[in-house]
Amino acid sequence: MPGPDLLSSQGLRLDGRRPNELRRIRCKLGVFTQPDGSAYLEQGNTKVLAAVYGPHQASKSKSSVEGVVVNCQYSMATFSTGERKNRPRGDRKSQEMSLHLRQALTAAIKTELYPRSQIDIYIEVLQADGGAYCASVNAATLALVDAGVPLRAYACACSASMAWRGAEPAPLLDVGHVEEAAGGVVLTVASLPSTGNIALLELSHRLHSDYFEIVLSRAMQGCRDIEIILDRAVREHLAEGWTKQDIVTI
Amino acid sequence: MWTTKTFLTKTKRGNVLKIVREHYLRDDLLCGSAACNVCPHKDDELVLDANPESICGLFDYNHYLVLDTNVVLHQIDVLEEDALKNVIILQTVLEEVKHQNTAIFQRLLEIIGNKKRNFYSFVNEHHKDTYVERKPGEKQNDRNDRAIRKAASWYASHLSIKNMAERFPQIVLLSDDENNRKLAQEEGIVACSVKDYIENVNGYAGLTDKLSKNVIPESCSKDALYPAHLTPTQIHAGIRNGKLHQGTFHASRDNFLEGNVTVTGYEKSILLQGHIGINRAIDGDIVAIEIFPQEEWRQPSDIVLEDKAEDPGDFLEEESQLLNTKKTVANDDICPTGKVVGIIRRKWRQYCGILMPSKFPGATRHLFTPAEKRIPRVRIETRQSDILASQRILVALDSWPRNSRYPLGHFVRSLGPIGDKNAENEVILLEHDVPHARFSEAVLACLPPDDWTIPEEEIKKRVDLRSICVCSVDPPGCTDIDDALHARRVGDRYEVGVHIADVTHFVRPHSALDREAAARATTVYLVDKRIDMVPDLLSSNLCSLRGGEERLAFSCVWEMDENANVLSTKFHKSVIKSRAAMTYEEAQIAIDTTSRNDEVATSLRTLNALAKKLKQRRLDNGALLLASPEIRFQVDSETHEPLEVQAKRILDTNSMVEEFMLLANVSVAERVAADYPQSALLRRHPAPPPANFHTFLKAARRQGFELDVSTNKSFSKSLNEAVIPERPFFNTLLRIMATRCMQQAVYFSSGSKTQEEYYHYGLACPIYTHFTSPIRRYADVVVHRLLAGALGADATHAALLDARAAQALCDNLNYRHRQAQLAGRASVALNTHILFKNREEIESAVVLAVKRNALQVLIPKYGLEGPLYLPSDKFLYNEEENIQICNDIILKTFDELTVRLTLDSTNLQHRKLVFQLVTPFIPGVSYEKEKADDDKMDVEIVEPKTNVKKRKEVSEPKKKKKSKK
Ligand SMILES: [Zn+2]
C-alpha cells in the first residue's frame, strides 16, 4: 500500500501538518537591486530565488509580433539537496522545468502588451525539499510583480497527493520531500486562482479518475491559499517600499 | 489556526548526510481528558474518564497513567489485561515502539482502538508546549525520557487549570528505569515502577503472573553459569575483521544440547554443542559465533538427549555424555564446530506448552516445557500452578540472565485443559503463526449490513446473467462457495462460463478489512474448524454463491467448439443467480441419470464432456497427474470428535470443476501478465532439480521400471506406463512418491522473474495464477483487482502497479500458505491420535522410503503414514542399495507389509502413532499376536510392555535424514 503511514491515526502528517495545510511560506520581494525584479521564497525547507529582466527588445531569432517572449532558466544549486551533486546548467531535467515554468508564467503575463520584446526569468533553487516547481512559480510571480510586469492574475502553483485515513481518502496538500519519496501520486497544478484557469497540470504516476477530482480540488484550494499569502506579501512590500526602501536607494 | 514555528530535526544516515526535516508545532491538539476545561473537545474525543478510580493500593487518589517506552515493550501482556484503564500513550512512546517491535506496536494499537480501555494517544511531539529539542550531546534515549516527563508534567498542570484543587486526576508515570524515576521525582512527577504498581493492584488475580521478568542479562555476573555475551560494538568489529560470523541458530530437535548455525562461506553448517557452546541462544535467534580451529571439529552426536524431568536448580550438569563422542569417524561426517559469543537479534515469540509444577508445595517458581522441542524450558513465576498444571498455556520469554540455567519468562494466558479439542487446536494455530483472533471492530465496521441486497444501480453496471442456468459443485458441507459454472449451446458452438464470487466488491483496498485479509492471506482448514480469511458474513453469505440467491460475480466466459478449443475469452463483472449448489456426488448422479433432461443436467453433461477433452489435452502437453494420500475424517457433528478416517474418493465431477478452474486461472494469468508486466501476481512451479529424483528412480528401477524424468512430458508418459496389473495401488504409490520429489509452487510478481521462469511444471502451462477462490485466498483478491483494473471495471490503486509491494505481498502469501498447510497436517495428526486413543489395528502397509533406522510406511486404507523403527542390532542398513537387511529378509521400497497401529501417549505433548511390524515375521522385532490373544487379562499387560519398547526406540540413534513431509 502506498504510504499507509502518511497520516497518523490522529490525522496528522509526518511533519505535524493536517492534510489541508500548506507548509510555512515566507517570502520577500526586491531582494536584489541589479535585476528589474526579484524575489526570495521559502516553502517549508524549499528555498528559491527568482530574478526578472525586461521587458526588453527581443533578439532577432526569438522576436514575435504576437507578444512578449518569455524566456525561463531554471537551475539548482550544487548544495540544494542532501547529497552534493554537480549539476550542469541546462541538463534535461532543468530544461523540462524551464519549459513548464514558461508555460505557467506566460499564461499570467499580459503578453500582448509587448510585441517584439522579451522577458528573462532566472530561477535558482537554493534548497530542494519537495515541490521545487511550485515554489519556483510562486517566486517568479513575485519577481514579475516586483519588476512591474503587467499580469492577468497571480500565477500560483501547488501540489497535492493521495493518502488514506482508514478507508477514507484524504488528499494531502503541498507535498514535501518525505511524502514525495513515499511513492504516492503527486499532482502539480499551476493556476491563476482569481480567474480559475489552470495553466499547467502534471501527474507523477497514474491516478485513478475516481480520485482525480478530489486531489485536484485540494491542489486548487492550495493555489488559492498561496495567492492570499503572495498578495499579502506584495501589499506589505509596497507599503514598506514607499516608506523605507526607496529612501535608502535614493 | 496553527502556529508556524519551524524546528529542524537533524539526523545522520550512513556516511555524512544531513537530513533536515520540518517539524510543525501546533496549539490545536487535544488532551483527551473529560476532566479538562480548556481543550475544545467534541464528545467522541473524550477518551479519558473524568474520575479515573485508582485500582492500585499505593495511590488513594484518581490518576491517569503515563508509560515509558520500555514498559510498553516489556509489559504488553499486562497492558492487554483489562485491569489498567485511563492510560496516556505518548507519541514519543508510540514511535519508539513502532521502530523497535512491529508486533508489539500492532498489539498496542489494538488496545488503543478498544474504546472500553480508555487509552489515549497524545501527540506530544507536535504540541507546542510538550515538544522538547534534543540538547547537544544528549542521547536520543535521554531526550525521549525527557519528552515523556515533560508531557507528564504538562498534563498535571493542564488538568489543574480551572479545576478545584484535589478534584482533578493526577498523573502517575510508570517506568522501570530507576534514573528516570529519580529525575521525575525531582521534577515533581509521581513515578512508580511497574512491579510495585501491579503488585498492589486490587481485584485482578493473576495480573502479577504476567509481569515480565526483565533483567539485563549481562549484568548478573555473580554466580554466572554462562560466559558473558559480547557487546554489539564488539560483535560488529569481530564480524568485520572476520573473527566472528553471523547466522541463524537452529536448535536440534533430538538433543537439547546441540544445534547448528548456517554461515556464509562454510559449506556445512557450524555445529554448536553444550550449554556453553550454545550460550543461551534460542532456536531462530540471529547470533554471532566463533568457529573453532579445524582440530576440534567433530561429528554431530547420534544420541537423543532430553532435558531432565526435574528442575536441577541453577547449575549446569556434566556434559560428558555428549562430549565424549568419538572423533575417529570418516571425514565426511566431521562438521566445523564453534560457540556462540553474542546475540545479534532475538527472535522470540510466545510459546505453547505445559507447566511442570515445582515439587515444593507453595513454590511460585516453576518450569514450563514448550511444545516445540527446539525451545528450552522456561522458568516462570505463578501462584496458580495448581490450576495451570492441567492446562495448555502460553508463555512469553523475557530474558536469560547469566546466572540462570533456564530463560525467564512469564505466563501469558491459558489455552484450555490438556487434551481438550479447542485447546489443542489453539496450540496448532499458535505454533504455526496462524492469525486467528476474532475480527476487530474496525474490520467488522467495513462490512455491509446483514440484510444487504444488491442495489439496482450496481446491477445496471454489470452484465446481467440471472437468467442463465448457473450452478455450483463443491464438497459436501461447503459454505464458502466461490465458484459456479454454466455451459450452453449457442449455434454450433458452446458458451462456457466460470463465475467467481466478487469479493473485491466488499473488500475495498486500504480498508481495515483488506489489511486484515492480506495479513491472514488464506483461510486455514483444520479437521473440525475453519479460520476464515474474511468475516463469516462475507465468506458464508454475501460472497458465497448459494443456490437460488442473487450474487455478484466476476465472470470469465469462453466460446468453445466441440473439441473444447477456446475461440474467444471475455471477462466481466456480472450478477448471477445459481440454480443449484450441488455436491460432487449430486452432480455425478445428475449426469449419470439419463432420464434427467432439465437445464442443470444438460449443462453439467456439456461441462463434463468438455472437461474431459480439456484434461486430455493438458495431459498430452505433459501435465503431471500427481497423487497425495488425503485423509478425510468423519467428524461427530456435536462433539467434533473424529469417528472414522478414510482416504478421499475422487469423482468425475471433481476433475470437471478443477479443469474449468484451471482454464479460468490460465486465461486470467495471460490477461493480467499482459497488462501488468511488472506487478502482476502469478504462480510458478519450478521444475525439480534432478537430484530430487535420485532415490525415487532407484526404487522404481528395482521394480523393473525405468522412468524418464528429463521433462514433465516424458515423466508423465513413463508414469502412465508404469503399471503392475496385479498391484492396482502400485501406480498411485508411484505418483505419491513422485509428488514428494516436487518443488513447492510459489506466488511471485511478474517483474521479478523472466518469462521462462513463469512456467508451471506440474500443470505444464507457461503461465498460471490464482483467480478462482477469492473467499479463501488473498492472492485471488489481488488478481481480481488487477483484472478489474485492466478491464476498467473497478478503480485501480497505486499498490497494484508497485512491483516492490507486489513481491513483498507474495512473500507473505507464500509464508502463510506454507504455515496453513502445516497447520492442516498437524490437525490431521491430532485427530488421528484422538481416533487411535484406545484402539489398535492391524493393517496392510507399503514402504514409501527406507531410512537409516526406519521405514517410512503408508497405510493406503487410511492414507496415514509414519516411521516404522527398526532396531539397529537386528537390521543392517545398506546405504548404496537403500535397503534394510535382517538375516534373509530384505526390506525395500514398495514392499507390502502388515503393521500394527497404536498410539503412544507417554509424552503428553508429543503423542504419536506407533507402527509395528507384523509380517514379515522377524523374531524379537515383529509384534506377536499370540501373546495378546492368550488371555484377556494379558491385554492390560501388553500395553505397558509396548510402551517400554517404544521408549527404547526413542533412545535409538536418531534419524539421519529428515523425512520429507
Ligand atoms: Zn485539555
Short mmCIF file of C-alpha atoms in Angstrom, two decimals, chain B residues 277-663:
data_model
loop_
_atom_site.label_atom_id
_atom_site.label_comp_id
_atom_site.label_asym_id
_atom_site.label_seq_id
_atom_site.Cartn_x
_atom_site.Cartn_y
_atom_site.Cartn_z
CA GLY B 277 28.69 -23.63 23.17
CA ILE B 278 25.07 -22.63 22.72
CA ASN B 279 25.36 -19.98 25.41
CA ARG B 280 21.69 -19.06 25.78
CA ALA B 281 20.86 -18.88 22.09
CA ILE B 282 17.31 -19.98 21.35
CA ASP B 283 16.10 -21.50 18.11
CA GLY B 284 15.68 -18.80 15.46
CA ASP B 285 17.92 -16.18 17.10
CA ILE B 286 20.47 -14.43 14.95
CA VAL B 287 23.78 -14.99 16.68
CA ALA B 288 27.44 -14.18 16.38
CA ILE B 289 29.67 -17.24 16.59
CA GLU B 290 33.32 -18.01 16.77
CA ILE B 291 34.49 -21.03 14.77
CA PHE B 292 36.97 -23.41 16.43
CA PRO B 293 40.22 -24.46 14.74
CA GLN B 294 39.93 -27.48 12.49
CA GLU B 295 41.48 -29.94 15.03
CA GLU B 296 38.43 -29.51 17.20
CA TRP B 297 35.89 -30.22 14.54
CA ARG B 298 33.78 -33.24 15.24
CA GLN B 299 30.77 -35.27 14.29
CA PRO B 300 27.26 -34.44 15.49
CA SER B 301 26.28 -36.78 18.28
CA ASP B 302 23.97 -39.63 17.40
CA ILE B 303 22.10 -39.68 20.66
CA VAL B 304 18.74 -38.42 21.71
CA LEU B 305 19.04 -36.26 24.76
CA GLU B 306 16.13 -34.71 26.54
CA ASP B 307 16.33 -32.21 29.32
CA LYS B 308 15.80 -33.98 32.64
CA ALA B 309 12.36 -34.03 34.11
CA GLU B 310 13.34 -32.39 37.37
CA ASP B 311 14.48 -28.90 37.99
CA PRO B 312 18.15 -29.12 38.91
CA GLY B 313 18.29 -25.54 40.08
CA ASP B 314 20.75 -23.05 38.76
CA PHE B 315 23.69 -25.13 37.78
CA LEU B 316 24.81 -26.83 34.63
CA GLU B 317 25.16 -30.60 34.62
CA GLU B 318 28.10 -32.57 33.29
CA GLU B 319 28.08 -32.81 29.59
CA SER B 320 30.48 -35.74 29.35
CA GLN B 321 27.91 -37.95 27.69
CA LEU B 322 27.67 -35.52 24.88
CA LEU B 323 31.26 -34.57 24.51
CA ASN B 324 32.90 -37.99 24.55
CA THR B 325 31.63 -38.79 21.09
CA LYS B 326 34.41 -40.36 19.12
CA LYS B 327 36.27 -38.26 16.64
CA THR B 328 37.53 -41.19 14.61
CA VAL B 329 34.78 -41.48 12.04
CA ALA B 330 35.06 -40.84 8.36
CA ASN B 331 35.88 -37.29 7.35
CA ASP B 332 32.54 -36.85 5.63
CA ASP B 333 30.71 -36.63 8.90
CA ILE B 334 33.01 -34.10 10.51
CA CYS B 335 31.42 -30.70 10.97
CA PRO B 336 33.06 -27.43 11.81
CA THR B 337 32.29 -26.53 15.39
CA GLY B 338 32.05 -23.27 17.20
CA LYS B 339 30.43 -21.37 20.03
CA VAL B 340 28.02 -18.52 20.44
CA VAL B 341 29.72 -15.36 21.63
CA GLY B 342 26.89 -12.89 21.26
CA ILE B 343 23.29 -12.40 20.26
CA ILE B 344 22.61 -10.07 17.35
CA ARG B 345 18.87 -10.30 17.42
CA ARG B 346 16.45 -12.33 19.48
CA LYS B 347 13.59 -13.84 17.51
CA TRP B 348 11.46 -14.80 20.44
CA ARG B 349 7.76 -15.35 20.11
CA GLN B 350 5.21 -16.71 22.53
CA TYR B 351 5.36 -20.44 23.08
CA CYS B 352 2.67 -23.03 23.82
CA GLY B 353 3.37 -25.77 26.26
CA ILE B 354 2.61 -27.18 29.68
CA LEU B 355 3.62 -26.26 33.19
CA MET B 356 5.61 -28.66 35.30
CA PRO B 357 4.80 -27.55 38.84
CA SER B 358 7.62 -27.45 41.33
CA LYS B 359 7.85 -30.34 43.80
CA PHE B 360 7.85 -27.96 46.71
CA PRO B 361 4.36 -27.04 47.85
CA GLY B 362 3.64 -23.35 47.77
CA ALA B 363 6.55 -22.53 45.49
CA THR B 364 5.97 -19.77 42.96
CA ARG B 365 8.80 -20.59 40.58
CA HIS B 366 8.01 -23.33 38.11
CA LEU B 367 9.32 -24.78 34.89
CA PHE B 368 7.48 -24.64 31.63
CA THR B 369 8.03 -27.18 28.84
CA PRO B 370 7.29 -25.82 25.36
CA ALA B 371 5.52 -28.00 22.81
CA GLU B 372 8.26 -27.22 20.31
CA LYS B 373 11.17 -29.47 21.18
CA ARG B 374 13.71 -26.98 19.92
CA ILE B 375 12.87 -24.47 22.61
CA PRO B 376 14.42 -24.90 26.04
CA ARG B 377 12.33 -24.97 29.15
CA VAL B 378 11.41 -21.67 30.67
CA ARG B 379 11.21 -20.62 34.29
CA ILE B 380 8.08 -18.69 35.16
CA GLU B 381 6.56 -17.35 38.33
CA THR B 382 2.95 -18.00 39.13
CA ARG B 383 0.76 -18.57 42.14
CA GLN B 384 -1.81 -20.51 40.17
CA SER B 385 0.31 -23.58 39.46
CA ASP B 386 -2.37 -25.96 40.76
CA ILE B 387 -4.82 -24.76 38.14
CA LEU B 388 -2.33 -24.34 35.36
CA ALA B 389 -0.74 -27.77 35.74
CA SER B 390 -3.59 -29.41 33.85
CA GLN B 391 -3.73 -26.78 31.13
CA ARG B 392 -2.09 -25.87 27.88
CA ILE B 393 -0.58 -22.45 28.48
CA LEU B 394 1.08 -19.71 26.51
CA VAL B 395 4.31 -18.22 27.80
CA ALA B 396 6.43 -15.29 26.65
CA LEU B 397 10.19 -15.16 27.10
CA ASP B 398 11.63 -12.16 28.92
CA SER B 399 15.36 -12.59 29.35
CA TRP B 400 18.09 -15.10 30.02
CA PRO B 401 20.48 -13.84 32.65
CA ARG B 402 23.93 -15.36 33.01
CA ASN B 403 23.19 -16.87 36.38
CA SER B 404 20.04 -18.70 35.41
CA ARG B 405 20.10 -22.18 33.93
CA TYR B 406 16.80 -21.54 32.17
CA PRO B 407 15.48 -18.45 30.41
CA LEU B 408 12.99 -16.41 32.39
CA GLY B 409 9.50 -15.87 31.11
CA HIS B 410 6.01 -15.07 32.19
CA PHE B 411 2.63 -16.65 31.86
CA VAL B 412 0.50 -15.04 29.14
CA ARG B 413 -2.71 -16.98 29.13
CA SER B 414 -4.25 -20.38 29.43
CA LEU B 415 -5.43 -22.11 26.27
CA GLY B 416 -7.60 -24.71 28.00
CA PRO B 417 -7.31 -28.16 29.54
CA ILE B 418 -4.72 -30.54 28.11
CA GLY B 419 -6.41 -32.90 25.66
CA ASP B 420 -9.34 -30.55 25.12
CA LYS B 421 -10.09 -30.20 21.44
CA ASN B 422 -10.24 -26.41 21.43
CA ALA B 423 -7.08 -26.04 23.43
CA GLU B 424 -5.23 -28.41 21.12
CA ASN B 425 -6.49 -26.55 18.05
CA GLU B 426 -5.35 -23.29 19.61
CA VAL B 427 -1.90 -24.77 20.08
CA ILE B 428 -1.77 -25.78 16.43
CA LEU B 429 -2.77 -22.29 15.32
CA LEU B 430 -0.33 -20.51 17.61
CA GLU B 431 2.59 -22.77 16.82
CA HIS B 432 2.04 -22.24 13.10
CA ASP B 433 1.67 -18.50 13.43
CA VAL B 434 -1.85 -18.53 12.03
CA PRO B 435 -3.63 -15.24 12.79
CA HIS B 436 -6.90 -16.39 14.27
CA ALA B 437 -8.07 -13.72 16.69
CA ARG B 438 -11.63 -12.59 16.29
CA PHE B 439 -12.07 -9.88 13.69
CA SER B 440 -11.59 -6.45 15.25
CA GLU B 441 -14.27 -3.79 15.46
CA ALA B 442 -12.54 -1.80 12.74
CA VAL B 443 -12.69 -4.80 10.41
CA LEU B 444 -16.32 -5.55 11.17
CA ALA B 445 -17.18 -1.91 10.56
CA CYS B 446 -16.17 -2.41 6.90
CA LEU B 447 -18.90 -4.98 6.37
CA PRO B 448 -22.21 -4.23 4.70
CA PRO B 449 -25.34 -4.73 6.84
CA ASP B 450 -26.57 -8.30 7.41
CA ASP B 451 -29.59 -7.81 5.21
CA TRP B 452 -27.60 -6.31 2.34
CA THR B 453 -29.09 -6.87 -1.09
CA ILE B 454 -27.70 -5.90 -4.45
CA PRO B 455 -28.63 -2.27 -5.20
CA GLU B 456 -30.28 -1.58 -8.55
CA GLU B 457 -27.54 0.76 -9.74
CA GLU B 458 -24.93 -1.95 -9.13
CA ILE B 459 -26.91 -4.34 -11.33
CA LYS B 460 -27.01 -1.73 -14.06
CA LYS B 461 -23.22 -1.51 -14.12
CA ARG B 462 -22.89 -5.26 -14.63
CA VAL B 463 -23.75 -7.93 -17.14
CA ASP B 464 -26.99 -9.48 -16.00
CA LEU B 465 -26.65 -13.28 -16.08
CA ARG B 466 -29.50 -14.04 -13.72
CA SER B 467 -31.46 -15.76 -16.45
CA ILE B 468 -28.61 -18.14 -17.24
CA CYS B 469 -28.61 -21.58 -15.69
CA VAL B 470 -25.56 -21.38 -13.43
CA CYS B 471 -24.79 -23.98 -10.79
CA SER B 472 -22.02 -24.77 -8.34
CA VAL B 473 -20.39 -28.07 -7.45
CA ASP B 474 -18.43 -28.40 -4.21
CA PRO B 475 -17.54 -30.89 -1.50
CA PRO B 476 -20.37 -31.70 0.93
CA GLY B 477 -20.86 -29.19 3.74
CA CYS B 478 -19.09 -26.40 1.89
CA THR B 479 -20.43 -22.99 2.91
CA ASP B 480 -17.85 -20.77 1.23
CA ILE B 481 -18.78 -21.41 -2.38
CA ASP B 482 -16.54 -19.26 -4.52
CA ASP B 483 -17.12 -20.69 -7.96
CA ALA B 484 -20.09 -21.56 -10.17
CA LEU B 485 -20.31 -22.74 -13.76
CA HIS B 486 -22.55 -22.73 -16.75
CA ALA B 487 -22.47 -24.12 -20.29
CA ARG B 488 -24.94 -23.81 -23.11
CA ARG B 489 -25.08 -24.33 -26.80
CA VAL B 490 -25.02 -21.22 -28.94
CA GLY B 491 -25.36 -22.13 -32.60
CA ASP B 492 -22.74 -24.72 -33.40
CA ARG B 493 -20.57 -23.61 -30.51
CA TYR B 494 -20.60 -23.72 -26.77
CA GLU B 495 -20.60 -20.87 -24.35
CA VAL B 496 -18.94 -21.82 -21.08
CA GLY B 497 -18.79 -19.53 -18.08
CA VAL B 498 -16.91 -19.66 -14.81
CA HIS B 499 -18.37 -17.27 -12.22
CA ILE B 500 -16.30 -16.35 -9.23
CA ALA B 501 -17.57 -14.65 -6.10
CA ASP B 502 -16.92 -10.90 -6.39
CA VAL B 503 -15.13 -10.50 -3.09
CA THR B 504 -13.38 -7.29 -4.09
CA HIS B 505 -16.72 -5.53 -4.29
CA PHE B 506 -16.82 -5.79 -0.49
CA VAL B 507 -13.13 -5.87 0.38
CA ARG B 508 -12.02 -2.41 -0.68
CA PRO B 509 -8.34 -1.55 -0.90
CA HIS B 510 -6.83 0.23 2.14
CA SER B 511 -9.74 -0.71 4.40
CA ALA B 512 -9.12 -2.41 7.71
CA LEU B 513 -10.87 -5.46 6.28
CA ASP B 514 -8.47 -5.53 3.36
CA ARG B 515 -5.44 -5.22 5.58
CA GLU B 516 -6.65 -7.99 7.84
CA ALA B 517 -7.33 -10.28 4.87
CA ALA B 518 -3.90 -9.50 3.42
CA ALA B 519 -2.25 -10.37 6.71
CA ARG B 520 -4.16 -13.64 7.04
CA ALA B 521 -3.57 -14.42 3.34
CA THR B 522 -5.60 -17.61 3.40
CA THR B 523 -8.41 -19.40 5.12
CA VAL B 524 -6.99 -22.21 7.23
CA TYR B 525 -8.80 -25.51 7.37
CA LEU B 526 -8.38 -27.72 10.38
CA VAL B 527 -10.24 -31.01 10.51
CA ASP B 528 -13.08 -29.63 12.59
CA LYS B 529 -12.57 -25.90 12.31
CA ARG B 530 -12.17 -23.22 9.70
CA ILE B 531 -10.29 -19.99 10.32
CA ASP B 532 -11.74 -17.55 7.83
CA MET B 533 -9.74 -15.00 5.90
CA VAL B 534 -12.75 -12.66 5.72
CA PRO B 535 -15.61 -12.47 8.25
CA ASP B 536 -18.37 -15.01 8.16
CA LEU B 537 -20.97 -12.63 6.72
CA LEU B 538 -18.91 -12.45 3.54
CA SER B 539 -17.40 -15.92 3.41
CA SER B 540 -20.58 -17.88 4.08
CA ASN B 541 -23.23 -15.48 2.92
CA LEU B 542 -22.83 -12.39 0.78
CA CYS B 543 -19.92 -13.70 -1.28
CA SER B 544 -20.85 -17.36 -1.20
CA LEU B 545 -22.61 -18.26 -4.47
CA ARG B 546 -25.51 -20.02 -2.81
CA GLY B 547 -28.25 -21.73 -4.77
CA GLY B 548 -31.30 -19.61 -5.59
CA GLU B 549 -29.78 -16.32 -4.43
CA GLU B 550 -28.68 -13.34 -6.46
CA ARG B 551 -24.99 -12.74 -6.08
CA LEU B 552 -22.30 -10.51 -7.51
CA ALA B 553 -19.74 -12.37 -9.56
CA PHE B 554 -16.67 -11.88 -11.66
CA SER B 555 -17.18 -13.96 -14.78
CA CYS B 556 -14.87 -15.49 -17.29
CA VAL B 557 -16.81 -16.62 -20.36
CA TRP B 558 -15.39 -18.61 -23.24
CA GLU B 559 -16.67 -19.53 -26.61
CA MET B 560 -15.59 -23.09 -27.42
CA ASP B 561 -16.00 -25.54 -30.24
CA GLU B 562 -16.99 -29.15 -29.56
CA ASN B 563 -13.33 -30.13 -29.12
CA ALA B 564 -13.01 -27.63 -26.28
CA ASN B 565 -10.79 -25.26 -28.25
CA VAL B 566 -11.16 -21.77 -26.89
CA LEU B 567 -12.31 -19.41 -29.65
CA SER B 568 -12.73 -16.30 -27.57
CA THR B 569 -12.48 -15.19 -23.95
CA LYS B 570 -14.44 -12.46 -22.17
CA PHE B 571 -14.14 -11.17 -18.64
CA HIS B 572 -16.77 -9.06 -16.96
CA LYS B 573 -18.40 -8.33 -13.67
CA SER B 574 -21.87 -9.83 -13.50
CA VAL B 575 -24.90 -10.69 -11.42
CA ILE B 576 -25.84 -14.34 -11.25
CA LYS B 577 -28.48 -16.48 -9.62
CA SER B 578 -27.26 -20.00 -9.09
CA ARG B 579 -29.89 -22.64 -9.84
CA ALA B 580 -28.37 -25.21 -7.52
CA ALA B 581 -25.45 -25.65 -5.13
CA MET B 582 -24.56 -29.29 -5.53
CA THR B 583 -22.07 -31.69 -4.04
CA TYR B 584 -19.75 -33.65 -6.30
CA GLU B 585 -21.86 -36.70 -5.69
CA GLU B 586 -25.16 -35.00 -6.52
CA ALA B 587 -23.68 -33.59 -9.71
CA GLN B 588 -22.37 -37.01 -10.64
CA ILE B 589 -25.82 -38.52 -10.14
CA ALA B 590 -27.42 -35.76 -12.21
CA ILE B 591 -25.04 -36.53 -15.06
CA ASP B 592 -25.48 -40.27 -14.80
CA THR B 593 -29.27 -40.24 -14.56
CA THR B 594 -30.08 -40.36 -18.25
CA SER B 595 -33.73 -39.67 -17.64
CA ARG B 596 -32.93 -36.20 -16.33
CA ASN B 597 -33.08 -33.70 -19.13
CA ASP B 598 -33.53 -30.45 -17.24
CA GLU B 599 -31.34 -27.44 -17.83
CA VAL B 600 -28.96 -28.18 -14.95
CA ALA B 601 -28.32 -31.77 -16.00
CA THR B 602 -27.71 -30.85 -19.65
CA SER B 603 -25.43 -28.06 -18.63
CA LEU B 604 -23.46 -30.42 -16.40
CA ARG B 605 -23.19 -33.02 -19.14
CA THR B 606 -21.84 -30.45 -21.57
CA LEU B 607 -19.34 -29.27 -18.98
CA ASN B 608 -18.28 -32.80 -18.21
CA ALA B 609 -17.75 -33.69 -21.84
CA LEU B 610 -15.72 -30.54 -22.50
CA ALA B 611 -13.72 -31.01 -19.31
CA LYS B 612 -12.62 -34.46 -20.39
CA LYS B 613 -11.28 -33.04 -23.63
CA LEU B 614 -9.52 -30.22 -21.82
CA LYS B 615 -7.94 -32.66 -19.43
CA GLN B 616 -6.75 -34.94 -22.20
CA ARG B 617 -5.16 -32.00 -23.97
CA ARG B 618 -3.48 -30.91 -20.78
CA LEU B 619 -2.10 -34.38 -20.13
CA ASP B 620 -0.86 -34.60 -23.70
CA ASN B 621 1.04 -31.39 -23.07
CA GLY B 622 2.85 -33.04 -20.20
CA ALA B 623 0.83 -32.12 -17.13
CA LEU B 624 1.54 -34.46 -14.26
CA LEU B 625 -1.19 -36.37 -12.52
CA LEU B 626 0.15 -36.48 -9.04
CA ALA B 627 -1.34 -38.09 -6.02
CA SER B 628 -1.09 -37.45 -2.34
CA PRO B 629 -2.76 -39.54 0.28
CA GLU B 630 -5.51 -37.35 1.56
CA ILE B 631 -7.38 -38.26 4.63
CA ARG B 632 -10.94 -37.45 5.37
CA PHE B 633 -12.32 -37.66 8.85
CA GLN B 634 -15.89 -38.28 9.66
CA VAL B 635 -16.40 -35.88 12.49
CA ASP B 636 -19.15 -36.16 15.05
CA SER B 637 -21.32 -33.14 14.49
CA GLU B 638 -21.76 -32.41 18.19
CA THR B 639 -18.60 -33.38 20.00
CA HIS B 640 -16.34 -32.70 17.00
CA GLU B 641 -14.58 -35.93 17.83
CA PRO B 642 -13.36 -37.83 14.80
CA LEU B 643 -15.33 -41.05 14.26
CA GLU B 644 -13.61 -42.64 11.30
CA VAL B 645 -10.93 -41.94 8.74
CA GLN B 646 -10.89 -42.88 5.12
CA ALA B 647 -8.99 -41.92 2.04
CA LYS B 648 -10.70 -39.33 -0.16
CA ARG B 649 -12.76 -40.50 -3.10
CA ILE B 650 -12.32 -38.78 -6.42
CA LEU B 651 -15.32 -38.49 -8.75
CA ASP B 652 -15.54 -37.40 -12.36
CA THR B 653 -17.17 -34.17 -11.29
CA ASN B 654 -14.19 -33.27 -9.09
CA SER B 655 -11.98 -33.11 -12.08
CA MET B 656 -14.69 -31.42 -14.14
CA VAL B 657 -14.73 -28.42 -11.80
CA GLU B 658 -10.96 -28.47 -11.48
CA GLU B 659 -10.49 -28.41 -15.24
CA PHE B 660 -12.52 -25.24 -15.71
CA MET B 661 -10.91 -23.54 -12.74
CA LEU B 662 -7.51 -24.25 -14.27
CA LEU B 663 -8.66 -22.85 -17.57
#
